[in-house]
């Protein structure tokens, strides 16, 4: 049987593929181009083109598990639901989806997908990671390099920043497990809790120059994201998550039973990737 990996070219997807390949798990990779690095088999797949949803099952008939990474839109269920319904008719037995630690089933965006999977009665696993460590090298990188600053609406709230490597490990565990997990929506955290002020201070020490944290209101944060081209509702979702961080949701989540604790630290990431922020 074969595991279909959507979002194969993304950060989590690539880390997951390495693990599945090393474990000699049969995999098929869904990409918009229909290609991927050798020796992997890929198929053309685009969330925004429903005509491509059949393609994976035309290439490999025996797909029994799917790793789901949603398009970055405010209502991913519009795209995921028809695909999941199709996949069920094709014999898929388990779905592993990546949501957010700040979103419960029924909440906006990812929470709607979580709720759908739970109610659909399928074998599902919803990973709920905290803030990605790698955001500092991607989403936060431009303002760090241009203004020596990172902005958020998290206040003094702390987050157990988690590496995409650890999220991929949690996904790998869920996909290859023979039995369905007892806890279907685990929080995935990194090894330590830091506020954004503390994270900025750590990065300052690594780089040898002052990096500051600009703390915004949820409204200011939403507007800042919209100003750089983000869809309004998606920006509002991120601001909602940030406001939950400010109220201590991440600190509480890190103490819950059954959480998946990663091993890759924020400090190690900064030290290993400091060239990203050198002017």
PDB file of C-alpha atoms in Angstrom:
ATOM      1  CA  UNK A   1       0.000   0.000   0.000  1.00  0.00           C
ATOM      2  CA  UNK A   2       1.111   3.563  -0.727  1.00  0.00           C
ATOM      3  CA  UNK A   3       1.132   6.857   1.188  1.00  0.00           C
ATOM      4  CA  UNK A   4       0.161   9.970  -0.783  1.00  0.00           C
ATOM      5  CA  UNK A   5       1.978  13.119   0.351  1.00  0.00           C
ATOM      6  CA  UNK A   6       0.362  16.435  -0.585  1.00  0.00           C
ATOM      7  CA  UNK A   7       2.388  19.606  -0.104  1.00  0.00           C
ATOM      8  CA  UNK A   8       5.420  17.546  -1.071  1.00  0.00           C
ATOM      9  CA  UNK A   9       7.585  20.559  -1.925  1.00  0.00           C
ATOM     10  CA  UNK A  10       6.795  22.352   1.337  1.00  0.00           C
ATOM     11  CA  UNK A  11       8.928  22.463   4.460  1.00  0.00           C
ATOM     12  CA  UNK A  12       7.121  19.732   6.390  1.00  0.00           C
ATOM     13  CA  UNK A  13       6.519  17.681   3.258  1.00  0.00           C
ATOM     14  CA  UNK A  14      10.196  17.453   2.341  1.00  0.00           C
ATOM     15  CA  UNK A  15      11.172  16.447   5.874  1.00  0.00           C
ATOM     16  CA  UNK A  16       8.437  13.814   5.927  1.00  0.00           C
ATOM     17  CA  UNK A  17       9.480  12.391   2.556  1.00  0.00           C
ATOM     18  CA  UNK A  18      13.031  11.851   3.828  1.00  0.00           C
ATOM     19  CA  UNK A  19      11.693   9.805   6.737  1.00  0.00           C
ATOM     20  CA  UNK A  20       9.282   7.749   4.674  1.00  0.00           C
ATOM     21  CA  UNK A  21      11.958   7.014   2.069  1.00  0.00           C
ATOM     22  CA  UNK A  22      14.470   5.964   4.734  1.00  0.00           C
ATOM     23  CA  UNK A  23      11.850   3.616   6.181  1.00  0.00           C
ATOM     24  CA  UNK A  24      11.259   2.158   2.692  1.00  0.00           C
ATOM     25  CA  UNK A  25       7.606   3.165   2.729  1.00  0.00           C
ATOM     26  CA  UNK A  26       5.992   3.272  -0.739  1.00  0.00           C
ATOM     27  CA  UNK A  27       5.074   6.907  -1.425  1.00  0.00           C
ATOM     28  CA  UNK A  28       3.546   9.048  -4.154  1.00  0.00           C
ATOM     29  CA  UNK A  29       4.198  12.785  -4.110  1.00  0.00           C
ATOM     30  CA  UNK A  30       1.582  15.329  -5.143  1.00  0.00           C
ATOM     31  CA  UNK A  31       3.068  18.504  -6.655  1.00  0.00           C
ATOM     32  CA  UNK A  32       1.716  21.236  -8.895  1.00  0.00           C
ATOM     33  CA  UNK A  33       4.398  20.538 -11.489  1.00  0.00           C
ATOM     34  CA  UNK A  34       3.975  16.778 -11.370  1.00  0.00           C
ATOM     35  CA  UNK A  35       7.698  16.299 -10.768  1.00  0.00           C
ATOM     36  CA  UNK A  36      10.056  15.842  -7.834  1.00  0.00           C
ATOM     37  CA  UNK A  37      13.649  14.886  -7.114  1.00  0.00           C
ATOM     38  CA  UNK A  38      14.752  11.389  -8.077  1.00  0.00           C
ATOM     39  CA  UNK A  39      14.072   8.619  -7.186  1.00  0.00           C
ATOM     40  CA  UNK A  40      10.585   9.648  -6.098  1.00  0.00           C
ATOM     41  CA  UNK A  41       7.438   9.223  -8.162  1.00  0.00           C
ATOM     42  CA  UNK A  42       5.290  12.355  -8.400  1.00  0.00           C
ATOM     43  CA  UNK A  43       1.930  13.277  -9.868  1.00  0.00           C
ATOM     44  CA  UNK A  44       0.476  16.622 -10.954  1.00  0.00           C
ATOM     45  CA  UNK A  45      -1.931  17.837  -8.276  1.00  0.00           C
ATOM     46  CA  UNK A  46      -3.349  21.286  -7.597  1.00  0.00           C
ATOM     47  CA  UNK A  47      -5.798  22.068  -4.798  1.00  0.00           C
ATOM     48  CA  UNK A  48      -7.276  24.825  -6.974  1.00  0.00           C
ATOM     49  CA  UNK A  49      -7.949  22.461  -9.886  1.00  0.00           C
ATOM     50  CA  UNK A  50     -10.444  19.749  -8.988  1.00  0.00           C
ATOM     51  CA  UNK A  51      -9.684  17.974 -12.278  1.00  0.00           C
ATOM     52  CA  UNK A  52      -6.343  16.863 -10.787  1.00  0.00           C
ATOM     53  CA  UNK A  53      -7.880  15.169  -7.740  1.00  0.00           C
ATOM     54  CA  UNK A  54      -8.279  11.840  -9.571  1.00  0.00           C
ATOM     55  CA  UNK A  55      -4.686  11.840 -10.827  1.00  0.00           C
ATOM     56  CA  UNK A  56      -2.984  10.193  -7.810  1.00  0.00           C
ATOM     57  CA  UNK A  57      -5.388   7.256  -7.967  1.00  0.00           C
ATOM     58  CA  UNK A  58      -4.829   6.871 -11.704  1.00  0.00           C
ATOM     59  CA  UNK A  59      -1.085   6.548 -11.074  1.00  0.00           C
ATOM     60  CA  UNK A  60      -1.291   4.284  -8.003  1.00  0.00           C
ATOM     61  CA  UNK A  61      -4.502   2.434  -7.241  1.00  0.00           C
ATOM     62  CA  UNK A  62      -3.479   1.155  -3.807  1.00  0.00           C
ATOM     63  CA  UNK A  63      -3.270   4.419  -1.817  1.00  0.00           C
ATOM     64  CA  UNK A  64      -4.372   3.789   1.759  1.00  0.00           C
ATOM     65  CA  UNK A  65      -3.061   6.848   3.641  1.00  0.00           C
ATOM     66  CA  UNK A  66      -2.842  10.554   2.806  1.00  0.00           C
ATOM     67  CA  UNK A  67      -0.816  13.368   4.354  1.00  0.00           C
ATOM     68  CA  UNK A  68      -2.813  16.574   3.949  1.00  0.00           C
ATOM     69  CA  UNK A  69      -1.309  20.057   3.746  1.00  0.00           C
ATOM     70  CA  UNK A  70      -3.947  22.637   2.930  1.00  0.00           C
ATOM     71  CA  UNK A  71      -3.674  25.605   0.562  1.00  0.00           C
ATOM     72  CA  UNK A  72      -3.077  28.894   2.401  1.00  0.00           C
ATOM     73  CA  UNK A  73      -6.643  30.152   2.125  1.00  0.00           C
ATOM     74  CA  UNK A  74      -9.261  31.144   4.674  1.00  0.00           C
ATOM     75  CA  UNK A  75     -11.576  28.218   3.872  1.00  0.00           C
ATOM     76  CA  UNK A  76      -9.468  25.170   2.965  1.00  0.00           C
ATOM     77  CA  UNK A  77     -12.414  22.841   3.576  1.00  0.00           C
ATOM     78  CA  UNK A  78     -13.840  23.964   0.216  1.00  0.00           C
ATOM     79  CA  UNK A  79     -10.911  22.160  -1.435  1.00  0.00           C
ATOM     80  CA  UNK A  80     -10.130  19.396   1.039  1.00  0.00           C
ATOM     81  CA  UNK A  81     -13.642  18.019   1.494  1.00  0.00           C
ATOM     82  CA  UNK A  82     -14.244  16.974  -2.139  1.00  0.00           C
ATOM     83  CA  UNK A  83     -10.783  15.424  -2.301  1.00  0.00           C
ATOM     84  CA  UNK A  84     -11.213  13.507   0.956  1.00  0.00           C
ATOM     85  CA  UNK A  85     -14.634  12.278  -0.162  1.00  0.00           C
ATOM     86  CA  UNK A  86     -13.100  11.053  -3.415  1.00  0.00           C
ATOM     87  CA  UNK A  87     -10.172   9.456  -1.590  1.00  0.00           C
ATOM     88  CA  UNK A  88     -12.536   7.519   0.661  1.00  0.00           C
ATOM     89  CA  UNK A  89     -14.254   6.013  -2.383  1.00  0.00           C
ATOM     90  CA  UNK A  90     -10.803   5.027  -3.681  1.00  0.00           C
ATOM     91  CA  UNK A  91      -9.998   3.075  -0.519  1.00  0.00           C
ATOM     92  CA  UNK A  92      -7.991   5.556   1.556  1.00  0.00           C
ATOM     93  CA  UNK A  93      -8.200   4.555   5.212  1.00  0.00           C
ATOM     94  CA  UNK A  94      -6.250   7.221   7.123  1.00  0.00           C
ATOM     95  CA  UNK A  95      -5.778  10.978   6.799  1.00  0.00           C
ATOM     96  CA  UNK A  96      -3.096  12.995   8.620  1.00  0.00           C
ATOM     97  CA  UNK A  97      -3.663  16.756   8.620  1.00  0.00           C
ATOM     98  CA  UNK A  98      -1.575  19.664   9.950  1.00  0.00           C
ATOM     99  CA  UNK A  99      -3.521  22.326  11.875  1.00  0.00           C
ATOM    100  CA  UNK A 100      -2.443  24.646  14.718  1.00  0.00           C
ATOM    101  CA  UNK A 101      -2.112  24.270  18.467  1.00  0.00           C
ATOM    102  CA  UNK A 102      -4.268  27.379  18.913  1.00  0.00           C
ATOM    103  CA  UNK A 103      -7.226  26.024  16.934  1.00  0.00           C
ATOM    104  CA  UNK A 104      -9.795  23.552  18.227  1.00  0.00           C
ATOM    105  CA  UNK A 105     -12.141  21.486  16.076  1.00  0.00           C
ATOM    106  CA  UNK A 106     -14.810  23.861  14.795  1.00  0.00           C
ATOM    107  CA  UNK A 107     -12.647  26.986  14.931  1.00  0.00           C
ATOM    108  CA  UNK A 108     -11.881  28.971  11.782  1.00  0.00           C
ATOM    109  CA  UNK A 109      -9.769  27.731   8.856  1.00  0.00           C
ATOM    110  CA  UNK A 110      -7.917  24.573  10.027  1.00  0.00           C
ATOM    111  CA  UNK A 111     -10.485  24.051  12.754  1.00  0.00           C
ATOM    112  CA  UNK A 112     -13.209  23.539  10.146  1.00  0.00           C
ATOM    113  CA  UNK A 113     -11.192  20.770   8.492  1.00  0.00           C
ATOM    114  CA  UNK A 114     -10.520  19.206  11.899  1.00  0.00           C
ATOM    115  CA  UNK A 115     -14.241  19.200  12.667  1.00  0.00           C
ATOM    116  CA  UNK A 116     -15.104  17.692   9.286  1.00  0.00           C
ATOM    117  CA  UNK A 117     -12.612  14.824   9.663  1.00  0.00           C
ATOM    118  CA  UNK A 118     -13.855  14.074  13.173  1.00  0.00           C
ATOM    119  CA  UNK A 119     -17.494  14.001  12.094  1.00  0.00           C
ATOM    120  CA  UNK A 120     -16.846  12.086   8.872  1.00  0.00           C
ATOM    121  CA  UNK A 121     -15.990   8.957  10.824  1.00  0.00           C
ATOM    122  CA  UNK A 122     -12.693   8.267   9.063  1.00  0.00           C
ATOM    123  CA  UNK A 123      -9.404   7.222  10.627  1.00  0.00           C
ATOM    124  CA  UNK A 124      -7.813  10.640  11.066  1.00  0.00           C
ATOM    125  CA  UNK A 125      -4.969  12.320  12.899  1.00  0.00           C
ATOM    126  CA  UNK A 126      -4.777  16.121  13.256  1.00  0.00           C
ATOM    127  CA  UNK A 127      -1.340  17.408  14.230  1.00  0.00           C
ATOM    128  CA  UNK A 128      -1.489  20.726  16.069  1.00  0.00           C
ATOM    129  CA  UNK A 129       1.984  22.287  16.094  1.00  0.00           C
ATOM    130  CA  UNK A 130       2.956  25.471  17.875  1.00  0.00           C
ATOM    131  CA  UNK A 131       4.772  28.276  16.021  1.00  0.00           C
ATOM    132  CA  UNK A 132       7.281  26.942  13.498  1.00  0.00           C
ATOM    133  CA  UNK A 133      10.894  27.666  14.392  1.00  0.00           C
ATOM    134  CA  UNK A 134      11.621  28.081  10.690  1.00  0.00           C
ATOM    135  CA  UNK A 135       9.312  31.094  10.481  1.00  0.00           C
ATOM    136  CA  UNK A 136      12.307  33.136  11.608  1.00  0.00           C
ATOM    137  CA  UNK A 137      14.095  32.123   8.410  1.00  0.00           C
ATOM    138  CA  UNK A 138      11.096  32.590   6.108  1.00  0.00           C
ATOM    139  CA  UNK A 139       8.159  34.794   7.154  1.00  0.00           C
ATOM    140  CA  UNK A 140      10.126  36.840   9.704  1.00  0.00           C
ATOM    141  CA  UNK A 141      13.341  37.064   7.704  1.00  0.00           C
ATOM    142  CA  UNK A 142      12.609  40.194   5.606  1.00  0.00           C
ATOM    143  CA  UNK A 143      11.919  42.471   8.593  1.00  0.00           C
ATOM    144  CA  UNK A 144      14.840  41.007  10.530  1.00  0.00           C
ATOM    145  CA  UNK A 145      17.218  41.729   7.662  1.00  0.00           C
ATOM    146  CA  UNK A 146      15.781  45.118   6.692  1.00  0.00           C
ATOM    147  CA  UNK A 147      14.816  46.561  10.068  1.00  0.00           C
ATOM    148  CA  UNK A 148      16.479  44.333  12.707  1.00  0.00           C
ATOM    149  CA  UNK A 149      12.976  43.660  13.963  1.00  0.00           C
ATOM    150  CA  UNK A 150      10.283  41.000  14.090  1.00  0.00           C
ATOM    151  CA  UNK A 151       6.611  41.811  14.660  1.00  0.00           C
ATOM    152  CA  UNK A 152       3.816  39.829  16.298  1.00  0.00           C
ATOM    153  CA  UNK A 153       0.649  40.226  18.341  1.00  0.00           C
ATOM    154  CA  UNK A 154       1.685  37.647  20.924  1.00  0.00           C
ATOM    155  CA  UNK A 155       2.434  40.126  23.704  1.00  0.00           C
ATOM    156  CA  UNK A 156       4.494  38.472  26.414  1.00  0.00           C
ATOM    157  CA  UNK A 157       2.965  35.074  25.719  1.00  0.00           C
ATOM    158  CA  UNK A 158       5.393  32.217  25.305  1.00  0.00           C
ATOM    159  CA  UNK A 159       5.515  29.564  22.603  1.00  0.00           C
ATOM    160  CA  UNK A 160       7.368  26.257  22.463  1.00  0.00           C
ATOM    161  CA  UNK A 161       8.675  26.952  18.948  1.00  0.00           C
ATOM    162  CA  UNK A 162       8.715  23.677  17.028  1.00  0.00           C
ATOM    163  CA  UNK A 163      10.879  22.626  14.097  1.00  0.00           C
ATOM    164  CA  UNK A 164       9.352  21.343  10.873  1.00  0.00           C
ATOM    165  CA  UNK A 165      11.624  18.333  11.407  1.00  0.00           C
ATOM    166  CA  UNK A 166       9.720  17.492  14.579  1.00  0.00           C
ATOM    167  CA  UNK A 167       6.334  18.063  12.930  1.00  0.00           C
ATOM    168  CA  UNK A 168       7.428  15.720  10.146  1.00  0.00           C
ATOM    169  CA  UNK A 169       8.453  13.123  12.719  1.00  0.00           C
ATOM    170  CA  UNK A 170       5.026  13.327  14.342  1.00  0.00           C
ATOM    171  CA  UNK A 171       3.396  12.935  10.923  1.00  0.00           C
ATOM    172  CA  UNK A 172       5.639   9.982  10.102  1.00  0.00           C
ATOM    173  CA  UNK A 173       4.676   8.273  13.355  1.00  0.00           C
ATOM    174  CA  UNK A 174       0.982   8.781  12.606  1.00  0.00           C
ATOM    175  CA  UNK A 175       1.243   7.522   9.040  1.00  0.00           C
ATOM    176  CA  UNK A 176       3.179   4.323   9.707  1.00  0.00           C
ATOM    177  CA  UNK A 177       1.439   3.276  12.932  1.00  0.00           C
ATOM    178  CA  UNK A 178      -0.429   0.000  12.510  1.00  0.00           C
ATOM    179  CA  UNK A 179      -3.158   0.929  14.973  1.00  0.00           C
ATOM    180  CA  UNK A 180      -5.090   4.163  15.106  1.00  0.00           C
ATOM    181  CA  UNK A 181      -3.826   6.533  17.822  1.00  0.00           C
ATOM    182  CA  UNK A 182      -5.875   7.019  20.969  1.00  0.00           C
ATOM    183  CA  UNK A 183      -5.278  10.785  20.891  1.00  0.00           C
ATOM    184  CA  UNK A 184      -6.254  12.030  17.453  1.00  0.00           C
ATOM    185  CA  UNK A 185      -5.303  15.712  17.763  1.00  0.00           C
ATOM    186  CA  UNK A 186      -1.981  15.964  19.625  1.00  0.00           C
ATOM    187  CA  UNK A 187      -0.233  19.260  20.293  1.00  0.00           C
ATOM    188  CA  UNK A 188       3.275  19.240  18.777  1.00  0.00           C
ATOM    189  CA  UNK A 189       5.763  21.412  20.669  1.00  0.00           C
ATOM    190  CA  UNK A 190       9.442  22.212  20.772  1.00  0.00           C
ATOM    191  CA  UNK A 191      11.647  21.540  23.801  1.00  0.00           C
ATOM    192  CA  UNK A 192      11.517  25.052  25.346  1.00  0.00           C
ATOM    193  CA  UNK A 193       9.110  27.948  25.819  1.00  0.00           C
ATOM    194  CA  UNK A 194      10.124  31.457  24.734  1.00  0.00           C
ATOM    195  CA  UNK A 195       8.342  34.775  24.365  1.00  0.00           C
ATOM    196  CA  UNK A 196       9.025  36.720  21.183  1.00  0.00           C
ATOM    197  CA  UNK A 197      11.080  39.181  23.229  1.00  0.00           C
ATOM    198  CA  UNK A 198      13.219  36.289  24.471  1.00  0.00           C
ATOM    199  CA  UNK A 199      13.525  34.814  20.980  1.00  0.00           C
ATOM    200  CA  UNK A 200      14.653  38.197  19.624  1.00  0.00           C
ATOM    201  CA  UNK A 201      17.237  38.453  22.402  1.00  0.00           C
ATOM    202  CA  UNK A 202      18.602  34.980  21.632  1.00  0.00           C
ATOM    203  CA  UNK A 203      18.874  35.843  17.938  1.00  0.00           C
ATOM    204  CA  UNK A 204      20.601  39.115  18.875  1.00  0.00           C
ATOM    205  CA  UNK A 205      23.233  37.187  20.816  1.00  0.00           C
ATOM    206  CA  UNK A 206      23.799  34.777  17.927  1.00  0.00           C
ATOM    207  CA  UNK A 207      24.100  37.545  15.319  1.00  0.00           C
ATOM    208  CA  UNK A 208      25.966  40.064  17.437  1.00  0.00           C
ATOM    209  CA  UNK A 209      23.493  42.855  16.666  1.00  0.00           C
ATOM    210  CA  UNK A 210      20.277  43.985  18.334  1.00  0.00           C
ATOM    211  CA  UNK A 211      17.062  42.404  17.045  1.00  0.00           C
ATOM    212  CA  UNK A 212      13.897  43.855  18.542  1.00  0.00           C
ATOM    213  CA  UNK A 213      10.343  42.578  18.852  1.00  0.00           C
ATOM    214  CA  UNK A 214       7.559  44.935  17.774  1.00  0.00           C
ATOM    215  CA  UNK A 215       4.425  43.992  19.705  1.00  0.00           C
ATOM    216  CA  UNK A 216       1.244  44.927  17.815  1.00  0.00           C
ATOM    217  CA  UNK A 217      -2.435  44.808  18.659  1.00  0.00           C
ATOM    218  CA  UNK A 218      -4.424  42.102  16.815  1.00  0.00           C
ATOM    219  CA  UNK A 219      -5.914  44.816  14.613  1.00  0.00           C
ATOM    220  CA  UNK A 220      -2.513  46.284  13.774  1.00  0.00           C
ATOM    221  CA  UNK A 221      -1.134  42.806  13.115  1.00  0.00           C
ATOM    222  CA  UNK A 222      -4.000  41.972  10.751  1.00  0.00           C
ATOM    223  CA  UNK A 223      -3.533  45.214   8.846  1.00  0.00           C
ATOM    224  CA  UNK A 224       0.223  44.678   8.587  1.00  0.00           C
ATOM    225  CA  UNK A 225      -0.350  41.265   6.999  1.00  0.00           C
ATOM    226  CA  UNK A 226      -2.996  42.627   4.635  1.00  0.00           C
ATOM    227  CA  UNK A 227      -0.595  45.382   3.599  1.00  0.00           C
ATOM    228  CA  UNK A 228       1.859  42.764   2.346  1.00  0.00           C
ATOM    229  CA  UNK A 229      -0.827  41.014   0.312  1.00  0.00           C
ATOM    230  CA  UNK A 230      -2.290  38.373   2.616  1.00  0.00           C
ATOM    231  CA  UNK A 231      -5.961  37.444   2.247  1.00  0.00           C
ATOM    232  CA  UNK A 232      -7.976  39.317   4.887  1.00  0.00           C
ATOM    233  CA  UNK A 233      -9.620  36.302   6.518  1.00  0.00           C
ATOM    234  CA  UNK A 234      -6.352  34.381   6.630  1.00  0.00           C
ATOM    235  CA  UNK A 235      -4.661  37.381   8.253  1.00  0.00           C
ATOM    236  CA  UNK A 236      -7.486  37.518  10.794  1.00  0.00           C
ATOM    237  CA  UNK A 237      -6.932  33.834  11.571  1.00  0.00           C
ATOM    238  CA  UNK A 238      -3.231  34.445  12.236  1.00  0.00           C
ATOM    239  CA  UNK A 239      -4.091  37.418  14.448  1.00  0.00           C
ATOM    240  CA  UNK A 240      -6.575  35.239  16.343  1.00  0.00           C
ATOM    241  CA  UNK A 241      -3.843  32.665  16.928  1.00  0.00           C
ATOM    242  CA  UNK A 242      -1.441  35.377  18.079  1.00  0.00           C
ATOM    243  CA  UNK A 243      -4.005  36.733  20.545  1.00  0.00           C
ATOM    244  CA  UNK A 244      -4.372  33.261  22.025  1.00  0.00           C
ATOM    245  CA  UNK A 245      -0.600  33.111  22.434  1.00  0.00           C
ATOM    246  CA  UNK A 246      -0.752  36.445  24.264  1.00  0.00           C
ATOM    247  CA  UNK A 247      -3.286  34.946  26.664  1.00  0.00           C
ATOM    248  CA  UNK A 248      -1.038  32.002  27.510  1.00  0.00           C
ATOM    249  CA  UNK A 249      -2.526  29.292  25.296  1.00  0.00           C
ATOM    250  CA  UNK A 250       0.875  27.942  24.254  1.00  0.00           C
ATOM    251  CA  UNK A 251       2.169  27.735  27.801  1.00  0.00           C
ATOM    252  CA  UNK A 252      -0.948  25.808  28.790  1.00  0.00           C
ATOM    253  CA  UNK A 253      -0.719  23.545  25.732  1.00  0.00           C
ATOM    254  CA  UNK A 254       2.871  22.605  26.547  1.00  0.00           C
ATOM    255  CA  UNK A 255       1.667  21.099  29.832  1.00  0.00           C
ATOM    256  CA  UNK A 256      -1.121  18.954  28.389  1.00  0.00           C
ATOM    257  CA  UNK A 257      -0.925  15.149  28.540  1.00  0.00           C
ATOM    258  CA  UNK A 258      -0.182  13.301  25.321  1.00  0.00           C
ATOM    259  CA  UNK A 259       1.726  16.110  23.618  1.00  0.00           C
ATOM    260  CA  UNK A 260       4.473  15.330  21.109  1.00  0.00           C
ATOM    261  CA  UNK A 261       7.686  17.030  22.275  1.00  0.00           C
ATOM    262  CA  UNK A 262      10.295  17.663  19.610  1.00  0.00           C
ATOM    263  CA  UNK A 263      14.046  17.677  20.072  1.00  0.00           C
ATOM    264  CA  UNK A 264      15.170  20.541  17.804  1.00  0.00           C
ATOM    265  CA  UNK A 265      15.737  23.743  19.769  1.00  0.00           C
ATOM    266  CA  UNK A 266      15.283  27.352  18.685  1.00  0.00           C
ATOM    267  CA  UNK A 267      18.839  28.170  19.779  1.00  0.00           C
ATOM    268  CA  UNK A 268      20.300  25.396  17.632  1.00  0.00           C
ATOM    269  CA  UNK A 269      18.285  26.602  14.634  1.00  0.00           C
ATOM    270  CA  UNK A 270      19.561  30.169  15.035  1.00  0.00           C
ATOM    271  CA  UNK A 271      23.162  29.018  15.333  1.00  0.00           C
ATOM    272  CA  UNK A 272      22.975  26.623  12.387  1.00  0.00           C
ATOM    273  CA  UNK A 273      21.287  29.153  10.092  1.00  0.00           C
ATOM    274  CA  UNK A 274      22.726  32.513  11.129  1.00  0.00           C
ATOM    275  CA  UNK A 275      23.839  33.226   7.555  1.00  0.00           C
ATOM    276  CA  UNK A 276      20.153  33.816   6.754  1.00  0.00           C
ATOM    277  CA  UNK A 277      20.204  37.047   8.753  1.00  0.00           C
ATOM    278  CA  UNK A 278      23.701  38.358   8.035  1.00  0.00           C
ATOM    279  CA  UNK A 279      23.602  41.726   6.263  1.00  0.00           C
TER     280      UNK A 279
END
